[in-house]
GROMACS .gro file of C-alpha atoms in nm:
model
  229
    1MET     CA    1   0.000   0.000   0.000
    2LYS     CA    2   0.112   0.354  -0.065
    3ILE     CA    3   0.219   0.569   0.230
    4VAL     CA    4   0.076   0.914   0.175
    5SER     CA    5   0.283   1.185   0.340
    6ASP     CA    6   0.200   1.351   0.668
    7LYS     CA    7   0.404   1.606   0.859
    8ASN     CA    8   0.581   1.332   1.058
    9ASN     CA    9   0.699   1.122   0.763
   10LEU     CA   10   0.790   1.387   0.506
   11GLN     CA   11   1.111   1.311   0.320
   12ILE     CA   12   1.285   1.650   0.321
   13LEU     CA   13   1.567   1.670   0.064
   14HIS     CA   14   1.666   2.037   0.117
   15GLU     CA   15   1.545   2.312   0.347
   16ASP     CA   16   1.650   2.673   0.398
   17ASN     CA   17   1.482   3.007   0.469
   18HIS     CA   18   1.353   3.043   0.114
   19ILE     CA   19   1.278   2.697  -0.029
   20ILE     CA   20   1.191   2.349   0.088
   21VAL     CA   21   1.231   2.039  -0.131
   22VAL     CA   22   1.037   1.719  -0.065
   23ASN     CA   23   1.057   1.365  -0.204
   24LYS     CA   24   0.695   1.305  -0.305
   25ARG     CA   25   0.540   0.964  -0.248
   26VAL     CA   26   0.294   0.776  -0.466
   27GLY     CA   27  -0.056   0.910  -0.404
   28ASP     CA   28   0.042   1.257  -0.282
   29ILE     CA   29  -0.124   1.541  -0.469
   30VAL     CA   30   0.095   1.852  -0.479
   31GLN     CA   31  -0.191   2.103  -0.470
   32GLY     CA   32  -0.559   2.073  -0.378
   33ASP     CA   33  -0.790   1.938  -0.647
   34LYS     CA   34  -1.149   1.822  -0.694
   35THR     CA   35  -1.085   1.501  -0.496
   36GLY     CA   36  -1.074   1.707  -0.177
   37ASP     CA   37  -0.777   1.499  -0.056
   38LYS     CA   38  -0.522   1.675   0.161
   39PRO     CA   39  -0.247   1.812  -0.065
   40LEU     CA   40   0.127   1.791  -0.001
   41SER     CA   41   0.138   2.173   0.018
   42ASP     CA   42  -0.081   2.160   0.333
   43VAL     CA   43   0.134   1.884   0.486
   44VAL     CA   44   0.450   2.092   0.431
   45LYS     CA   45   0.281   2.399   0.584
   46GLU     CA   46   0.198   2.195   0.897
   47TYR     CA   47   0.557   2.071   0.915
   48ILE     CA   48   0.695   2.429   0.894
   49LYS     CA   49   0.440   2.562   1.145
   50ASP     CA   50   0.531   2.291   1.398
   51LYS     CA   51   0.908   2.299   1.347
   52TYR     CA   52   0.942   2.676   1.374
   53ASN     CA   53   0.649   2.744   1.611
   54LYS     CA   54   0.500   2.985   1.360
   55PRO     CA   55   0.179   3.161   1.464
   56GLY     CA   56  -0.098   3.216   1.208
   57ASP     CA   57  -0.086   3.108   0.846
   58VAL     CA   58   0.238   2.980   0.694
   59PHE     CA   59   0.333   3.108   0.347
   60LEU     CA   60   0.411   2.831   0.101
   61GLY     CA   61   0.423   2.879  -0.276
   62VAL     CA   62   0.359   2.592  -0.518
   63ILE     CA   63   0.614   2.624  -0.801
   64HIS     CA   64   0.551   2.309  -1.006
   65ARG     CA   65   0.363   1.981  -0.985
   66LEU     CA   66   0.413   1.608  -1.029
   67ASP     CA   67   0.137   1.371  -1.137
   68ARG     CA   68  -0.030   1.191  -0.847
   69PRO     CA   69   0.107   0.841  -0.935
   70THR     CA   70   0.462   0.979  -0.984
   71THR     CA   71   0.731   1.009  -0.715
   72GLY     CA   72   1.029   1.235  -0.660
   73ILE     CA   73   1.140   1.596  -0.627
   74VAL     CA   74   0.892   1.874  -0.555
   75VAL     CA   75   1.014   2.226  -0.468
   76PHE     CA   76   0.806   2.471  -0.264
   77ALA     CA   77   0.885   2.838  -0.194
   78ARG     CA   78   0.885   2.966   0.165
   79THR     CA   79   0.895   3.335   0.067
   80SER     CA   80   0.722   3.539  -0.202
   81LYS     CA   81   1.063   3.648  -0.336
   82ALA     CA   82   1.167   3.284  -0.381
   83LEU     CA   83   0.832   3.199  -0.539
   84SER     CA   84   0.854   3.465  -0.812
   85ARG     CA   85   1.220   3.385  -0.889
   86MET     CA   86   1.165   3.007  -0.894
   87ASN     CA   87   0.859   3.055  -1.118
   88GLU     CA   88   1.086   3.245  -1.358
   89LEU     CA   89   1.351   2.971  -1.352
   90PHE     CA   90   1.093   2.704  -1.430
   91SER     CA   91   0.909   2.902  -1.699
   92ASN     CA   92   1.237   3.003  -1.869
   93ARG     CA   93   1.355   2.638  -1.849
   94GLU     CA   94   1.661   2.739  -1.647
   95THR     CA   95   1.634   2.423  -1.437
   96LYS     CA   96   1.767   2.082  -1.539
   97LYS     CA   97   1.524   1.799  -1.462
   98THR     CA   98   1.620   1.433  -1.480
   99TYR     CA   99   1.367   1.152  -1.444
  100TRP     CA  100   1.398   0.776  -1.412
  101ALA     CA  101   1.136   0.548  -1.564
  102VAL     CA  102   1.089   0.172  -1.575
  103VAL     CA  103   0.926   0.061  -1.900
  104LYS     CA  104   0.795  -0.250  -2.070
  105ASN     CA  105   0.942  -0.321  -2.413
  106LYS     CA  106   1.300  -0.203  -2.445
  107PRO     CA  107   1.320   0.098  -2.682
  108ALA     CA  108   1.470   0.027  -3.025
  109GLU     CA  109   1.763   0.262  -2.956
  110ALA     CA  110   1.979   0.268  -2.644
  111ALA     CA  111   1.967   0.648  -2.644
  112ALA     CA  112   1.760   0.889  -2.852
  113LYS     CA  113   1.584   1.222  -2.870
  114LEU     CA  114   1.205   1.201  -2.893
  115VAL     CA  115   1.011   1.484  -3.057
  116HIS     CA  116   0.631   1.476  -3.074
  117TYR     CA  117   0.335   1.709  -3.081
  118LEU     CA  118   0.117   1.651  -2.776
  119LYS     CA  119  -0.255   1.713  -2.783
  120ARG     CA  120  -0.432   1.718  -2.449
  121ASN     CA  121  -0.772   1.560  -2.396
  122GLU     CA  122  -0.935   1.738  -2.102
  123LYS     CA  123  -1.221   1.486  -2.080
  124ASN     CA  124  -1.010   1.185  -1.989
  125ASN     CA  125  -0.704   1.382  -1.866
  126THR     CA  126  -0.456   1.233  -2.113
  127SER     CA  127  -0.223   1.363  -2.383
  128LYS     CA  128  -0.172   1.195  -2.718
  129ALA     CA  129   0.165   1.213  -2.894
  130HIS     CA  130   0.160   1.281  -3.270
  131LEU     CA  131   0.460   1.274  -3.503
  132LYS     CA  132   0.328   1.574  -3.696
  133GLU     CA  133   0.166   1.892  -3.575
  134VAL     CA  134  -0.213   1.869  -3.530
  135PRO     CA  135  -0.457   2.144  -3.424
  136ASP     CA  136  -0.411   2.255  -3.060
  137SER     CA  137  -0.096   2.043  -3.017
  138LYS     CA  138   0.226   2.154  -2.848
  139LEU     CA  139   0.583   2.058  -2.931
  140ALA     CA  140   0.731   1.810  -2.681
  141SER     CA  141   1.094   1.703  -2.669
  142LEU     CA  142   1.307   1.484  -2.443
  143ASP     CA  143   1.625   1.274  -2.444
  144TYR     CA  144   1.640   0.927  -2.296
  145LYS     CA  145   1.909   0.666  -2.243
  146ILE     CA  146   1.893   0.310  -2.112
  147ILE     CA  147   2.058   0.287  -1.769
  148LYS     CA  148   1.976  -0.074  -1.675
  149GLU     CA  149   1.816  -0.380  -1.829
  150LEU     CA  150   1.616  -0.595  -1.590
  151GLN     CA  151   1.461  -0.935  -1.651
  152ASN     CA  152   1.123  -0.803  -1.770
  153TYR     CA  153   1.175  -0.428  -1.782
  154THR     CA  154   1.415  -0.156  -1.890
  155ALA     CA  155   1.518   0.145  -1.680
  156LEU     CA  156   1.560   0.477  -1.859
  157GLU     CA  157   1.708   0.813  -1.762
  158ILE     CA  158   1.518   1.102  -1.917
  159ASN     CA  159   1.605   1.469  -1.957
  160LEU     CA  160   1.316   1.698  -2.042
  161HIS     CA  161   1.349   1.987  -2.287
  162THR     CA  162   0.984   2.093  -2.257
  163GLY     CA  163   0.730   2.058  -1.980
  164ARG     CA  164   0.403   1.931  -2.127
  165HIS     CA  165   0.108   1.756  -1.965
  166HIS     CA  166   0.195   1.386  -1.909
  167GLN     CA  167   0.483   1.436  -2.152
  168ILE     CA  168   0.711   1.148  -2.051
  169ARG     CA  169   0.419   0.908  -2.012
  170ALA     CA  170   0.273   0.994  -2.355
  171GLN     CA  171   0.602   1.002  -2.546
  172LEU     CA  172   0.729   0.669  -2.410
  173SER     CA  173   0.390   0.512  -2.481
  174ALA     CA  174   0.410   0.645  -2.838
  175ILE     CA  175   0.734   0.450  -2.902
  176GLY     CA  176   0.579   0.131  -2.762
  177SER     CA  177   0.748   0.148  -2.420
  178PRO     CA  178   0.476   0.236  -2.166
  179ILE     CA  179   0.581   0.299  -1.805
  180LYS     CA  180   0.525   0.014  -1.559
  181GLY     CA  181   0.185   0.050  -1.391
  182ASP     CA  182   0.062   0.323  -1.627
  183LEU     CA  183  -0.277   0.188  -1.738
  184LYS     CA  184  -0.366   0.525  -1.890
  185TYR     CA  185  -0.084   0.495  -2.141
  186GLY     CA  186  -0.092   0.131  -2.237
  187PHE     CA  187   0.062  -0.074  -1.958
  188ASP     CA  188  -0.140  -0.391  -1.902
  189ARG     CA  189  -0.181  -0.386  -1.524
  190SER     CA  190  -0.162  -0.140  -1.238
  191ASN     CA  191   0.100  -0.137  -0.961
  192PRO     CA  192  -0.021  -0.257  -0.618
  193ASP     CA  193   0.018   0.095  -0.472
  194GLY     CA  194  -0.165   0.263  -0.760
  195GLY     CA  195   0.152   0.443  -0.868
  196ILE     CA  196   0.364   0.425  -1.181
  197HIS     CA  197   0.739   0.370  -1.215
  198LEU     CA  198   0.825   0.731  -1.298
  199HIS     CA  199   1.048   0.919  -1.056
  200ALA     CA  200   1.170   1.281  -1.061
  201ARG     CA  201   1.527   1.186  -0.975
  202LYS     CA  202   1.742   1.499  -1.003
  203LEU     CA  203   1.697   1.876  -1.021
  204VAL     CA  204   1.974   2.129  -1.081
  205PHE     CA  205   1.910   2.504  -1.047
  206VAL     CA  206   2.053   2.829  -0.914
  207HIS     CA  207   1.919   2.919  -0.570
  208PRO     CA  208   1.667   3.205  -0.609
  209VAL     CA  209   1.824   3.417  -0.334
  210SER     CA  210   2.178   3.300  -0.249
  211LYS     CA  211   2.253   3.230  -0.620
  212GLU     CA  212   2.452   2.918  -0.531
  213ASP     CA  213   2.425   2.610  -0.754
  214ILE     CA  214   2.186   2.356  -0.604
  215THR     CA  215   2.171   1.989  -0.703
  216ILE     CA  216   1.897   1.776  -0.549
  217ILE     CA  217   1.882   1.397  -0.585
  218ALA     CA  218   1.577   1.205  -0.465
  219PRO     CA  219   1.614   0.843  -0.350
  220THR     CA  220   1.378   0.608  -0.534
  221PRO     CA  221   1.093   0.440  -0.344
  222ASP     CA  222   1.192   0.137  -0.135
  223GLU     CA  223   1.045  -0.120  -0.373
  224THR     CA  224   1.181  -0.434  -0.542
  225ILE     CA  225   1.223  -0.303  -0.898
  226TRP     CA  226   1.355   0.041  -0.797
  227ASN     CA  227   1.596  -0.129  -0.559
  228ALA     CA  228   1.729  -0.342  -0.847
  229ILE     CA  229   1.829  -0.020  -1.028
   0.00000   0.00000   0.00000
């Protein structure tokens, strides 16, 4: 079963006066949605309030999101200055994001650049990857390389060049290598915890206030296949 985060079991990867970085678990939602489930942003606020004995409301800015079944690095801003600067870094693609994915069907090439046009379907909350531009589609680009071959699966390292809705999931599905557990994109069965084997592994950026280079690496979930990688 998945262990959804609470303030006592948060996996904090980095914390200072301006930002806090968390290793998101399967099932956590980053920000409140129509499910009404408690979001990770509220859990982190409670953690900060308790740790620093802060009276009243705690400021916490949501900078980016990860899909609910995905794990790994999520950065929150603790000050409005950090929030606006981090938003700029992310929107200008001045951060370097690396993901790990476990897929069925080894890709034809050991390393390649994938370029598609993604069209989002709001009704079923998916994106479809097209080789040519179609109406309302957006260019999506990533690099992948094989990092380990397992008995039934292949582990990939992925660097994103664009940040589209379900981009990695849709693009890997389009080349016939759906992510383990990802029923939405063509995998044949779900994972026991309801998650998928996609992990935001590494993030490199310049600190919004101190300007130092920050590199964050998130440990993978403690699970048989991740542990084999």
